[in-house]
Amino acid sequence: QEKTVSRLDGLVLLTQMDEKNWKGVTQTFVIPNSITFKSEKVSSCHNKKAICVGRYNEQKGYEYMVEAWSIVNMKHPDWTLHAYGAGELKNNIQQQIDKASLNGKMILHDPVPNILEKYVDSSIYIMSSRFEGFGMVLVEAMECGLPCVSFDCPYGASDIIRNGEDGYIVDYLNSQQLAFRICDLIEDDNKRITMGRKAKRNIQRYNQEAVMKQWVDLFNCLTVKEA
């Protein structure tokens, strides 16, 4: 595979972390996915709701989400976590929720066509994935003005979230740290609201115009070299 890639003029990757795996093989470029929608509505970050979106499968690490929310719920039982998705582990995850006595506090929903409205109705986005190709849900949530808390998983979260500015990156698969940062945002209204506003502003580097410019610059760079 590396021999084939080494013949390329350039290899485009989605994240900085992914790029490191190909250093020295060929010339690499990082160009992320772009925001798929623009949201005129922005979360007030006042509602006592957190949200996560993704398939109910092994990749998304929902058992860590259950562990984290159990800790959050002990301190802030007036907050609820709403998950949206479908998948083969839904019943298994529900059993974990039942065992943790989180019924009505962590709620599994089916996919919905109006997910943008669900983002805007929430105040914090949480991602507990074991791995991601990019983490598009973070981009979507931030476009809707949500501060995000995520594991430092491969790949994408550390590129998208500016730690301490528009969200938090915590140690990989560390449920206690995940819970700590969620509680930090719950307990500080001003911080949560400010981070949400910064998320909306910062994520514009992923808008279609900005990402398209990176592609145009790449093609110009390669064609100049060939000439």
Coordinates of C-alpha atoms in Angstrom, one line a residue:
Q1 CA 0.0 0.0 0.0
E2 CA 2.8 2.5 0.9
K3 CA 4.6 1.7 -2.4
T4 CA 1.4 2.6 -4.3
V5 CA 0.8 5.8 -2.3
S6 CA 4.5 6.9 -2.7
R7 CA 3.8 7.3 -6.5
L8 CA 1.1 9.9 -5.9
D9 CA 1.7 13.6 -6.4
G10 CA -0.1 14.2 -3.1
L11 CA -2.3 12.4 -0.6
V12 CA -5.2 14.3 0.9
L13 CA -6.2 13.4 4.5
L14 CA -9.0 14.7 6.8
T15 CA -7.1 15.3 10.0
Q16 CA -3.7 16.2 11.3
M17 CA -3.5 13.0 13.3
D18 CA -4.2 11.0 10.2
E19 CA -1.5 12.9 8.3
K20 CA 1.2 11.8 10.8
N21 CA 0.6 8.2 9.8
W22 CA 1.7 9.0 6.2
K23 CA 4.6 11.4 6.8
G24 CA 7.6 10.4 4.7
V25 CA 5.6 8.3 2.3
T26 CA 4.5 11.0 -0.1
Q27 CA 3.5 14.7 0.0
T28 CA 0.5 15.0 2.3
F29 CA -2.3 17.7 2.6
V30 CA -5.0 18.0 5.2
I31 CA -8.3 19.2 3.9
P32 CA -11.3 18.5 6.2
N33 CA -14.9 17.9 5.3
S34 CA -17.1 21.0 5.1
I35 CA -20.2 21.9 7.0
T36 CA -23.2 20.3 5.3
F37 CA -25.7 22.9 6.4
K38 CA -25.9 26.5 7.7
S39 CA -28.0 27.1 10.8
E40 CA -29.6 30.4 11.2
K41 CA -30.8 29.3 14.6
V42 CA -28.2 29.0 17.4
S43 CA -28.6 27.4 20.8
S44 CA -29.2 29.6 23.8
C45 CA -27.3 27.0 25.9
H46 CA -29.9 27.5 28.6
N47 CA -31.8 24.2 28.3
K48 CA -30.8 21.5 30.7
K49 CA -30.2 19.0 27.9
A50 CA -27.1 17.4 26.5
I51 CA -27.0 15.6 23.1
C52 CA -25.1 13.0 21.2
V53 CA -25.7 11.7 17.7
G54 CA -24.5 8.5 16.2
R55 CA -25.1 4.8 15.6
Y56 CA -25.7 2.5 18.5
N57 CA -22.6 0.4 17.9
E58 CA -19.2 -0.5 19.3
Q59 CA -17.4 2.4 17.6
K60 CA -19.4 5.1 19.4
G61 CA -18.5 3.9 22.9
Y62 CA -21.9 4.4 24.5
E63 CA -20.8 2.4 27.6
Y64 CA -18.4 5.2 28.4
M65 CA -21.3 7.7 27.9
V66 CA -23.4 5.8 30.4
E67 CA -20.5 5.7 32.9
A68 CA -20.0 9.5 32.5
W69 CA -23.6 10.4 32.7
S70 CA -24.0 8.3 35.9
I71 CA -21.5 10.7 37.5
V72 CA -23.1 13.8 36.0
N73 CA -26.6 12.6 37.2
M74 CA -25.5 12.3 40.8
K75 CA -24.6 16.0 40.8
H76 CA -27.1 17.4 38.3
P77 CA -30.2 15.2 38.2
D78 CA -32.2 18.0 36.6
W79 CA -30.2 17.6 33.3
T80 CA -31.0 15.0 30.7
L81 CA -28.9 13.4 27.9
H82 CA -30.6 12.6 24.6
A83 CA -29.0 10.3 22.1
Y84 CA -30.2 10.0 18.5
G85 CA -29.3 7.0 16.3
A86 CA -30.0 3.4 15.3
G87 CA -28.0 0.3 15.5
E88 CA -27.5 -3.3 16.7
L89 CA -26.5 -2.4 20.2
K90 CA -29.5 -0.3 21.1
N91 CA -31.0 -2.9 23.4
N92 CA -27.7 -3.6 25.0
I93 CA -27.1 0.1 25.7
Q94 CA -30.7 0.4 27.1
Q95 CA -29.9 -2.4 29.5
Q96 CA -26.8 -0.5 30.7
I97 CA -28.9 2.6 31.2
D98 CA -31.4 0.5 33.2
K99 CA -28.7 -1.0 35.3
A100 CA -27.3 2.5 36.1
S101 CA -30.7 3.7 37.1
L102 CA -30.7 6.4 34.4
N103 CA -34.2 5.8 33.0
G104 CA -35.5 9.2 32.0
K105 CA -32.1 10.8 32.4
M106 CA -30.3 9.2 29.4
I107 CA -32.8 8.7 26.6
L108 CA -32.2 6.7 23.4
H109 CA -34.1 8.1 20.4
D110 CA -34.5 6.8 16.9
P111 CA -33.0 9.0 14.1
V112 CA -35.0 12.1 13.4
P113 CA -35.2 14.2 10.2
N114 CA -35.1 17.5 12.2
I115 CA -31.8 16.9 14.0
L116 CA -30.8 20.5 13.5
E117 CA -33.7 21.5 15.8
K118 CA -32.5 18.9 18.4
Y119 CA -29.0 20.5 18.4
V120 CA -30.4 24.0 18.9
D121 CA -32.7 22.7 21.7
S122 CA -29.6 21.3 23.5
S123 CA -26.8 23.0 25.5
I124 CA -23.8 20.6 25.3
Y125 CA -22.7 18.1 22.8
I126 CA -20.9 14.9 24.0
M127 CA -18.8 12.4 22.0
S128 CA -17.5 9.2 23.5
S129 CA -16.3 7.4 20.3
R130 CA -13.5 4.9 20.3
F131 CA -12.6 6.2 16.8
E132 CA -13.9 8.5 14.1
G133 CA -13.1 9.1 10.5
F134 CA -13.5 12.8 11.1
G135 CA -16.2 13.6 13.6
M136 CA -18.7 15.4 11.5
V137 CA -21.3 15.5 14.3
L138 CA -18.9 17.9 16.2
V139 CA -18.9 20.3 13.3
E140 CA -22.7 20.1 13.0
A141 CA -23.2 20.7 16.8
M142 CA -20.8 23.6 16.8
E143 CA -22.5 25.2 13.8
C144 CA -25.6 25.2 16.0
G145 CA -23.7 26.9 18.8
L146 CA -23.0 24.0 21.1
P147 CA -19.8 23.6 23.2
C148 CA -18.5 20.1 22.8
V149 CA -16.9 17.6 25.1
S150 CA -15.1 14.6 23.5
F151 CA -12.5 11.9 24.0
D152 CA -9.2 12.6 22.3
C153 CA -10.0 9.7 19.9
P154 CA -8.5 9.0 16.5
Y155 CA -9.4 11.0 14.4
G156 CA -10.8 14.5 14.2
A157 CA -11.8 15.7 17.7
S158 CA -8.5 17.4 18.5
D159 CA -8.6 19.2 15.1
I160 CA -12.2 20.4 15.5
I161 CA -12.5 21.4 19.2
R162 CA -10.2 24.1 20.4
N163 CA -9.6 22.8 23.9
G164 CA -10.7 25.2 26.6
E165 CA -12.1 27.7 24.1
D166 CA -15.1 26.2 22.4
G167 CA -15.2 22.8 24.2
Y168 CA -13.0 20.3 25.9
I169 CA -10.9 17.3 24.8
V170 CA -10.3 14.7 27.5
D171 CA -8.1 11.7 27.8
Y172 CA -9.0 8.8 25.6
L173 CA -11.8 6.6 27.0
N174 CA -11.6 8.4 30.4
S175 CA -15.3 8.5 31.5
Q176 CA -14.4 10.4 34.8
Q177 CA -12.7 13.2 32.9
L178 CA -15.6 13.3 30.4
A179 CA -18.0 13.7 33.3
F180 CA -15.8 16.3 35.0
R181 CA -15.8 18.5 31.9
I182 CA -19.5 18.1 31.4
C183 CA -20.2 19.1 35.0
D184 CA -17.8 22.1 34.5
L185 CA -20.0 23.4 31.7
I186 CA -23.2 22.6 33.5
E187 CA -22.1 24.5 36.6
D188 CA -20.8 27.6 34.8
D189 CA -23.6 29.2 32.7
N190 CA -21.4 32.0 31.4
K191 CA -18.6 29.6 30.3
R192 CA -21.1 27.3 28.6
I193 CA -22.8 30.2 26.7
T194 CA -19.5 31.8 25.8
M195 CA -18.0 28.6 24.6
G196 CA -21.1 27.9 22.5
R197 CA -20.8 31.3 20.8
K198 CA -17.1 30.7 20.1
A199 CA -18.0 27.3 18.7
K200 CA -20.3 28.9 16.2
R201 CA -17.7 31.4 15.2
N202 CA -14.7 29.1 15.1
I203 CA -16.4 26.4 13.1
Q204 CA -16.7 28.7 10.1
R205 CA -13.3 27.6 9.0
Y206 CA -15.1 24.5 7.9
N207 CA -17.7 26.3 5.8
Q208 CA -17.9 25.3 2.1
E209 CA -16.2 28.4 0.8
A210 CA -13.2 27.9 3.1
V211 CA -12.8 24.2 2.4
M212 CA -13.2 24.7 -1.4
K213 CA -10.4 27.3 -1.3
Q214 CA -8.1 24.7 0.1
W215 CA -8.9 22.3 -2.7
V216 CA -8.3 25.1 -5.3
D217 CA -5.0 25.9 -3.7
L218 CA -4.0 22.3 -3.7
F219 CA -4.7 21.8 -7.4
N220 CA -3.0 25.1 -8.2
C221 CA 0.1 23.9 -6.2
L222 CA 0.3 20.6 -8.0
T223 CA -0.3 21.9 -11.5
V224 CA 2.4 24.6 -11.0
K225 CA 4.9 21.9 -10.0
E226 CA 4.0 19.8 -13.1
A227 CA 4.5 22.8 -15.3

